[in-house]
Structure formats: C-alpha cells, structure tokens
Short mmCIF file of C-alpha atoms in Angstrom, two decimals:
data_model
loop_
_atom_site.label_atom_id
_atom_site.label_comp_id
_atom_site.label_asym_id
_atom_site.label_seq_id
_atom_site.Cartn_x
_atom_site.Cartn_y
_atom_site.Cartn_z
CA MET A 1 -32.31 -29.29 -13.48
CA ILE A 2 -32.26 -25.72 -12.23
CA GLN A 3 -28.76 -23.98 -13.10
CA SER A 4 -27.60 -20.87 -10.95
CA PRO A 5 -26.58 -18.12 -13.29
CA ALA A 6 -23.13 -17.43 -14.23
CA PRO A 7 -21.09 -14.93 -12.32
CA PRO A 8 -21.04 -11.35 -14.08
CA PRO A 9 -18.02 -10.91 -16.02
CA ARG A 10 -15.08 -8.95 -14.30
CA PRO A 11 -14.58 -5.55 -15.39
CA THR A 12 -11.78 -5.06 -17.86
CA VAL A 13 -10.60 -1.97 -15.82
CA PRO A 14 -9.03 -3.42 -12.45
CA ARG A 15 -9.44 -1.88 -9.01
CA PHE A 16 -6.53 -1.08 -6.63
CA ALA A 17 -6.93 -1.03 -2.65
CA TYR A 18 -4.46 1.42 -1.00
CA LEU A 19 -3.17 1.59 2.25
CA ILE A 20 -1.59 5.27 3.09
CA SER A 21 0.25 5.41 6.37
CA GLY A 22 1.58 8.25 8.35
CA SER A 23 2.77 9.20 11.87
CA LYS A 24 3.25 12.42 13.88
CA GLY A 25 3.41 15.33 11.50
CA ASP A 26 2.48 13.52 8.36
CA LEU A 27 -1.14 14.86 8.23
CA ASN A 28 -0.38 17.33 5.25
CA LYS A 29 1.78 14.80 3.31
CA LEU A 30 -0.91 12.11 3.68
CA TRP A 31 -3.48 14.37 2.71
CA ARG A 32 -1.53 15.41 -0.37
CA THR A 33 -0.53 11.75 -1.31
CA VAL A 34 -4.16 10.83 -1.43
CA ARG A 35 -5.46 13.68 -3.45
CA ALA A 36 -2.56 12.74 -5.91
CA LEU A 37 -3.52 9.25 -5.89
CA TYR A 38 -7.36 9.15 -5.83
CA HIS A 39 -9.54 7.50 -8.38
CA PRO A 40 -13.28 6.65 -7.76
CA TRP A 41 -12.69 3.27 -9.10
CA ASN A 42 -9.95 2.30 -6.29
CA TYR A 43 -10.30 1.94 -2.64
CA TYR A 44 -7.93 3.64 0.06
CA VAL A 45 -7.39 3.05 3.53
CA LEU A 46 -5.76 6.01 5.58
CA HIS A 47 -4.04 5.61 8.95
CA LEU A 48 -2.06 8.06 11.16
CA ASP A 49 -0.43 5.97 13.80
CA LEU A 50 -0.72 6.45 17.63
CA GLU A 51 2.40 8.58 17.99
CA SER A 52 0.65 11.16 15.86
CA PRO A 53 -1.75 13.71 18.10
CA SER A 54 -5.21 13.13 18.45
CA GLU A 55 -5.93 16.55 16.81
CA GLU A 56 -4.28 15.44 13.75
CA ARG A 57 -6.11 12.14 13.45
CA MET A 58 -9.47 13.85 13.94
CA GLU A 59 -8.56 16.30 11.43
CA LEU A 60 -7.79 13.96 8.97
CA ALA A 61 -11.34 12.11 9.59
CA SER A 62 -12.98 15.29 9.46
CA ARG A 63 -11.42 16.49 5.89
CA VAL A 64 -12.17 13.05 4.56
CA GLU A 65 -15.95 13.16 5.65
CA ASN A 66 -16.27 16.83 4.50
CA ASP A 67 -14.62 16.21 1.40
CA THR A 68 -17.59 16.19 -1.34
CA ILE A 69 -16.25 13.52 -3.60
CA PHE A 70 -14.84 11.32 -1.06
CA SER A 71 -18.14 11.13 0.61
CA THR A 72 -20.29 10.71 -2.41
CA VAL A 73 -18.25 7.99 -3.80
CA GLY A 74 -17.50 6.58 -0.38
CA ASN A 75 -14.20 4.60 -1.10
CA VAL A 76 -11.93 6.08 1.36
CA TYR A 77 -11.88 4.69 4.74
CA VAL A 78 -9.87 6.25 7.84
CA ILE A 79 -8.66 3.98 10.71
CA THR A 80 -9.90 6.01 13.77
CA LYS A 81 -8.61 3.64 16.26
CA ALA A 82 -5.04 4.11 15.59
CA ASN A 83 -2.49 1.48 16.01
CA MET A 84 0.99 1.86 17.66
CA VAL A 85 3.62 1.47 14.49
CA THR A 86 7.25 0.72 15.59
CA TYR A 87 9.74 1.61 12.98
CA ARG A 88 11.38 -1.68 12.10
CA GLY A 89 9.23 -3.73 14.06
CA PRO A 90 6.54 -6.22 13.41
CA THR A 91 3.90 -3.55 14.29
CA MET A 92 4.48 -2.21 11.00
CA VAL A 93 3.23 -5.57 9.42
CA SER A 94 0.50 -5.99 11.60
CA ASN A 95 -0.71 -2.50 10.80
CA THR A 96 -0.66 -3.56 6.93
CA LEU A 97 -2.48 -6.66 7.90
CA HIS A 98 -5.00 -4.78 9.68
CA ALA A 99 -5.76 -2.53 6.62
CA CYS A 100 -5.76 -5.68 4.39
CA ALA A 101 -8.63 -7.05 6.61
CA ILE A 102 -10.45 -3.93 6.52
CA LEU A 103 -10.59 -3.72 2.69
CA LEU A 104 -11.27 -7.48 2.46
CA LYS A 105 -14.28 -6.90 4.51
CA LYS A 106 -15.46 -3.29 3.39
CA PHE A 107 -14.81 -3.69 -0.30
CA LYS A 108 -15.58 -7.08 -2.26
CA ASP A 109 -14.28 -6.22 -5.69
CA TRP A 110 -10.60 -5.04 -5.66
CA ASP A 111 -7.63 -6.82 -7.52
CA TRP A 112 -4.50 -5.43 -6.05
CA PHE A 113 -3.39 -4.09 -2.99
CA ILE A 114 -0.65 -1.21 -2.40
CA ASN A 115 0.87 -0.02 0.55
CA LEU A 116 2.52 3.37 0.61
CA SER A 117 3.68 6.00 3.48
CA ALA A 118 2.58 9.38 3.48
CA SER A 119 6.04 10.19 1.97
CA ASP A 120 5.55 8.44 -1.02
CA TYR A 121 4.33 10.05 -4.26
CA PRO A 122 3.18 8.94 -7.63
CA LEU A 123 4.84 9.34 -11.00
CA VAL A 124 2.16 8.25 -12.92
CA THR A 125 -1.67 9.14 -13.00
CA GLN A 126 -4.02 6.46 -11.70
CA ASP A 127 -5.68 6.12 -15.20
CA ASP A 128 -2.04 5.42 -16.28
CA LEU A 129 -1.85 2.29 -13.70
CA LEU A 130 -5.10 1.07 -14.44
CA PHE A 131 -4.43 0.93 -18.10
CA ALA A 132 -1.29 -0.50 -17.73
CA PHE A 133 -2.67 -3.24 -15.68
CA ARG A 134 -5.59 -3.68 -17.48
CA ASP A 135 -4.52 -6.86 -19.36
CA LEU A 136 -2.66 -8.84 -16.70
CA LYS A 137 -3.37 -11.99 -14.88
CA ARG A 138 -5.10 -10.72 -11.50
CA ASP A 139 -2.83 -13.50 -9.42
CA LEU A 140 0.11 -11.62 -10.37
CA ASN A 141 2.33 -10.14 -7.30
CA PHE A 142 5.05 -7.72 -7.64
CA ILE A 143 7.47 -8.09 -4.64
CA GLU A 144 11.23 -7.17 -4.63
CA HIS A 145 12.76 -10.22 -2.79
CA THR A 146 15.68 -12.22 -2.44
CA SER A 147 16.43 -15.43 -0.63
CA ASN A 148 20.25 -14.75 -0.34
CA LEU A 149 20.42 -13.13 2.93
CA GLY A 150 24.02 -12.54 3.18
CA TRP A 151 25.00 -10.48 6.03
CA LYS A 152 21.25 -10.47 7.30
CA GLU A 153 21.47 -14.06 8.33
CA ASN A 154 23.77 -13.13 11.35
CA LYS A 155 22.41 -9.19 11.77
CA ARG A 156 18.76 -9.91 11.30
CA ALA A 157 17.67 -13.27 11.34
CA MET A 158 19.42 -14.84 14.25
CA PRO A 159 19.08 -11.94 16.86
CA LEU A 160 15.83 -11.86 18.86
CA MET A 161 14.44 -8.36 19.19
CA VAL A 162 11.21 -7.43 21.03
CA ASP A 163 8.78 -4.39 19.70
CA PRO A 164 7.42 -2.45 22.71
CA GLY A 165 4.71 -1.29 20.31
CA LEU A 166 3.01 -4.73 20.66
CA TYR A 167 2.04 -3.78 24.34
CA GLN A 168 2.63 -0.20 25.10
CA ASN A 169 0.73 2.93 23.97
CA THR A 170 3.86 5.22 23.87
CA LYS A 171 6.50 5.12 21.40
CA SER A 172 9.81 3.35 22.16
CA ASP A 173 12.34 1.59 20.07
CA ILE A 174 12.83 -2.06 19.69
CA PHE A 175 15.35 -3.83 21.78
CA TRP A 176 17.40 -6.78 21.82
CA VAL A 177 17.21 -10.05 24.05
CA GLN A 178 19.05 -13.41 24.62
CA PRO A 179 19.63 -15.91 23.39
CA ARG A 180 20.02 -15.80 19.74
CA ARG A 181 18.31 -18.26 17.50
CA ALA A 182 19.01 -20.65 14.66
CA LEU A 183 17.86 -20.01 11.10
CA PRO A 184 14.42 -22.02 10.37
CA THR A 185 14.53 -25.31 8.69
CA THR A 186 10.48 -25.62 8.12
CA PHE A 187 10.36 -22.92 5.74
CA LYS A 188 12.77 -20.63 3.39
CA LEU A 189 13.59 -17.07 4.52
CA PHE A 190 13.11 -14.16 2.01
CA THR A 191 13.72 -10.42 2.58
CA GLY A 192 13.23 -7.31 0.29
CA SER A 193 11.42 -4.23 -0.01
CA ALA A 194 8.49 -3.21 2.47
CA TRP A 195 6.58 -1.66 -0.50
CA MET A 196 4.76 -3.97 -3.04
CA ILE A 197 1.71 -4.82 -5.30
CA LEU A 198 -0.22 -7.71 -3.83
CA SER A 199 -2.76 -9.77 -5.50
CA ARG A 200 -6.36 -9.94 -3.89
CA SER A 201 -6.06 -13.67 -3.87
CA PHE A 202 -2.53 -13.68 -1.74
CA VAL A 203 -3.70 -10.80 0.50
CA GLU A 204 -6.90 -13.40 1.44
CA TYR A 205 -4.17 -16.25 1.98
CA CYS A 206 -2.31 -13.99 4.18
CA ILE A 207 -5.30 -13.09 6.32
CA TRP A 208 -7.46 -16.17 6.29
CA GLY A 209 -4.32 -18.67 6.12
CA TRP A 210 -6.24 -22.03 5.10
CA ASP A 211 -2.89 -23.59 6.01
CA ASN A 212 -0.92 -22.47 8.93
CA LEU A 213 2.09 -21.00 7.20
CA PRO A 214 0.75 -17.35 7.29
CA ARG A 215 0.35 -17.74 11.51
CA THR A 216 3.67 -19.34 11.65
CA LEU A 217 5.37 -16.59 9.68
CA LEU A 218 3.75 -13.97 11.34
CA MET A 219 4.64 -15.61 14.94
CA TYR A 220 8.38 -16.08 13.68
CA TYR A 221 8.69 -12.35 12.31
CA THR A 222 7.58 -10.97 15.77
CA ASN A 223 11.02 -11.02 16.65
CA PHE A 224 12.85 -10.22 13.35
CA VAL A 225 13.84 -6.68 12.80
CA SER A 226 12.43 -5.34 9.61
CA SER A 227 15.01 -3.74 6.70
CA PRO A 228 15.36 -0.32 7.19
CA GLU A 229 13.17 1.90 4.80
CA ALA A 230 12.89 5.79 4.52
CA GLY A 231 9.09 5.41 4.92
CA LEU A 232 6.91 6.38 8.02
CA HIS A 233 9.33 8.68 9.86
CA SER A 234 11.11 10.47 7.16
CA ARG A 235 10.49 14.20 7.14
CA ALA A 236 9.92 16.34 3.86
CA SER A 237 12.14 19.20 3.34
CA SER A 238 11.37 22.35 1.23
CA ASN A 239 13.45 21.12 -1.45
CA LYS A 240 11.00 17.85 -1.55
CA THR A 241 7.71 20.09 -1.51
CA LEU A 242 9.55 21.57 -4.91
CA VAL A 243 10.07 18.37 -6.33
CA LEU A 244 6.54 17.40 -5.67
CA ASP A 245 5.36 20.63 -7.22
CA ARG A 246 7.49 19.72 -10.35
CA ILE A 247 5.88 16.12 -10.53
CA ASP A 248 2.23 17.63 -10.08
CA ARG A 249 3.02 20.08 -13.04
CA GLU A 250 4.78 17.79 -15.48
CA LEU A 251 3.62 14.37 -14.97
CA LEU A 252 0.28 14.46 -13.04
CA HIS A 253 -0.91 17.67 -14.53
CA ARG A 254 -2.31 18.49 -11.01
CA LYS A 255 -3.18 22.09 -10.05
CA ASN A 256 -3.72 23.81 -6.80
CA GLY A 257 -3.94 20.82 -4.52
CA SER A 258 -6.76 19.19 -6.81
CA PHE A 259 -7.18 15.87 -7.71
CA THR A 260 -4.97 14.14 -10.66
CA PRO A 261 -7.16 14.88 -13.61
CA GLY A 262 -8.72 11.51 -15.00
CA GLY A 263 -11.36 10.06 -17.52
CA TRP A 264 -13.61 10.08 -14.72
CA CYS A 265 -13.51 13.75 -14.11
CA LYS A 266 -16.50 15.93 -14.74
CA GLY A 267 -17.68 19.34 -13.66
CA TYR A 268 -16.23 23.07 -13.41
CA PRO A 269 -13.45 23.36 -11.99
CA HIS A 270 -12.40 20.35 -13.30
CA CYS A 271 -12.84 16.95 -11.17
CA THR A 272 -15.14 18.47 -8.93
CA LYS A 273 -17.76 15.82 -10.06
CA VAL A 274 -17.58 12.21 -10.94
CA GLY A 275 -18.34 11.13 -14.41
CA LYS A 276 -18.09 7.55 -15.43
CA PRO A 277 -15.47 6.14 -13.23
CA THR A 278 -14.14 3.07 -15.62
CA ARG A 279 -13.51 5.74 -18.21
CA VAL A 280 -9.60 5.75 -18.66
CA LYS A 281 -7.69 8.44 -20.48
CA PRO A 282 -3.95 6.93 -20.26
CA GLY A 283 -1.05 9.38 -20.97
CA PRO A 284 2.31 8.74 -21.82
CA GLY A 285 2.98 7.12 -18.41
CA ALA A 286 1.18 4.31 -19.25
CA GLN A 287 3.23 3.32 -21.87
CA ARG A 288 6.23 3.70 -19.98
CA LEU A 289 4.59 1.66 -16.93
CA ARG A 290 3.34 -0.96 -19.89
CA GLN A 291 6.75 -1.68 -21.24
CA LEU A 292 8.38 -1.84 -17.71
CA ILE A 293 5.67 -4.60 -16.46
CA ALA A 294 6.32 -6.41 -19.92
CA ASN A 295 10.01 -6.41 -19.40
CA LEU A 296 9.41 -7.99 -15.91
CA LEU A 297 7.10 -10.68 -17.26
CA GLN A 298 9.33 -11.68 -20.13
CA PRO A 299 10.76 -15.02 -20.07
CA PRO A 300 13.09 -16.38 -19.06
CA LYS A 301 13.47 -13.56 -16.47
CA PHE A 302 10.08 -13.75 -15.32
CA ASN A 303 10.48 -17.65 -14.38
CA GLN A 304 13.90 -16.89 -12.73
CA SER A 305 12.45 -13.93 -10.63
CA GLN A 306 9.59 -16.03 -9.05
CA CYS A 307 10.08 -17.42 -5.46
CA GLN A 308 11.76 -20.76 -5.56
#
C-alpha cells in the first residue's frame, strides 16, 4: 500500500490576517496604522469605502505598489473595487465577509483574522502578538459577547431597518420600516463588540457555511441595526496624533513613520529589508498580553465566557 506523505508540521509562529478599513479622509490614518501593524509573516487587506474619493483609493493602491517591502513580500492586498459601507448597517458585515473571502482565497496558511478600522492603533508590537499567541490552540476565538440583550431587544432586535448601501452607490443613513418583528426562536441572539479575533476555522464556517446557519443569520441581520462603534467615521484630532506619537516612541519604538521594529528587520536604515520572518523578538508587551490571555483562559472563567 502506498501511503500519502504526512502533512508538513504547522509552524510554531502563528500567522494573523488583518482587514483594515477606512472611509473618506482616512487615507493617512490607514497608512500609519498598517505600517505600525506590519509584519512580513502576516497578511493584510486594506479597504477605503466608496464614500472616499477615487483619488484617495488610487493613492492607497499606489503607495502599496511602490513600497519596497510590501511589493517584495506580497502580503498586502488593496480592495480596489470599493464597497459602500453604511455606519451601523449590514454593509459593515458584508465588507468584513468580503475581506475574509479574499484572505481565504489568496492566502492559505493564516491562523487568526483581526478586523480593524483606520482609527485603531496597536499598543503591542507584532512580535509581542505572535509570541503571545504562539502556544494557543488555533481554534480559539476572542469575541466580546452577551446574550443578555436588555434594552436592545426593543430598540435593535425588533425594529426593522434598511441599509441603502446595499443598493445605492451614494452615502445615506439607514432608515426604519414597519412592521416590527418578533424575536427569533430558531436561534439565539448575541451582541457585542464589532472588533474581534476569529480563528481561520470559524471564518471558513462563516464563508462556506456547511450548514445553513451562517446564511440564515446574514439574512436576518440585514435588517438589524449594529451596535454603535467609534470606528469608521471617527476623525482624528491633533491630540490623538500626539498620543500616537507617544505610543510609537514608548511602546512600539517606531521612528519617522517607519515599520515597527521586530526580529524580521534587516538593512540600514533599520527595517528596510526583510530577514527571517519567523524570527520573533518579544518585548515587555508580550508578557502583558500573555498574562491577559492566561487570565481569559483560566477555568472556570473560560467555561463561563463561552457562547451557550
């Protein structure tokens, strides 16, 4: 009997796949965020929505194409055919699923998906993150959630709304329609933060859906208003810029708009060339993050925090 060769062992260093989204006026914020988050071992999908001028979207694509590190490694992808994204509407979800589908198709070996906005900024280096997640089971998901809807039952779950971004190419807010609907009985509603860390296996289930639940939920949430988040449409103030400068200086050790230093960096100036991508040099942030994760996974707290 001829036996097929055993699959290659999984690398001990995990891989993250990012979506970083922005809107009109977010080009420079998004660019700063992706350079602070960049690591040649990870994957990145960038998206400026249809409200942003075409000049901004073209400039983003041009910056990625002309960046020596990005073009050499080939792990940064720009969605050039922009989606219309309505704040609080289901188009935010569909845009995230679009990025997940791209990541599953283009990049075969990542472990976790993280969705961020251009207004987000890291407080640990990617080496810290890779080190902290290195020994974790790859099927863990990190989602802030609750099934205790409270006031959201009456204000979010039962009213029906329509997101014009599903069928228009110009920006407009969601609007409400009648009648109201009853709470579902075939599945249980959960709400929580729009920002999360999802395992690749869970993302595959959401996209491919080998049972019908993902499609059913997607159809249901088409008329469900999302929880308000200060994400895509927040605007940076000068005070925030000073805060980011301090984060760069004190936590990320990042200078003059360069990449965040890590074990992969080579060349002069530093990080102008890619060395060994799996060489990780964790700093103090890695220990803080590992302790936080250890607290989350400690029984009985971990068992109590799972979806039930």
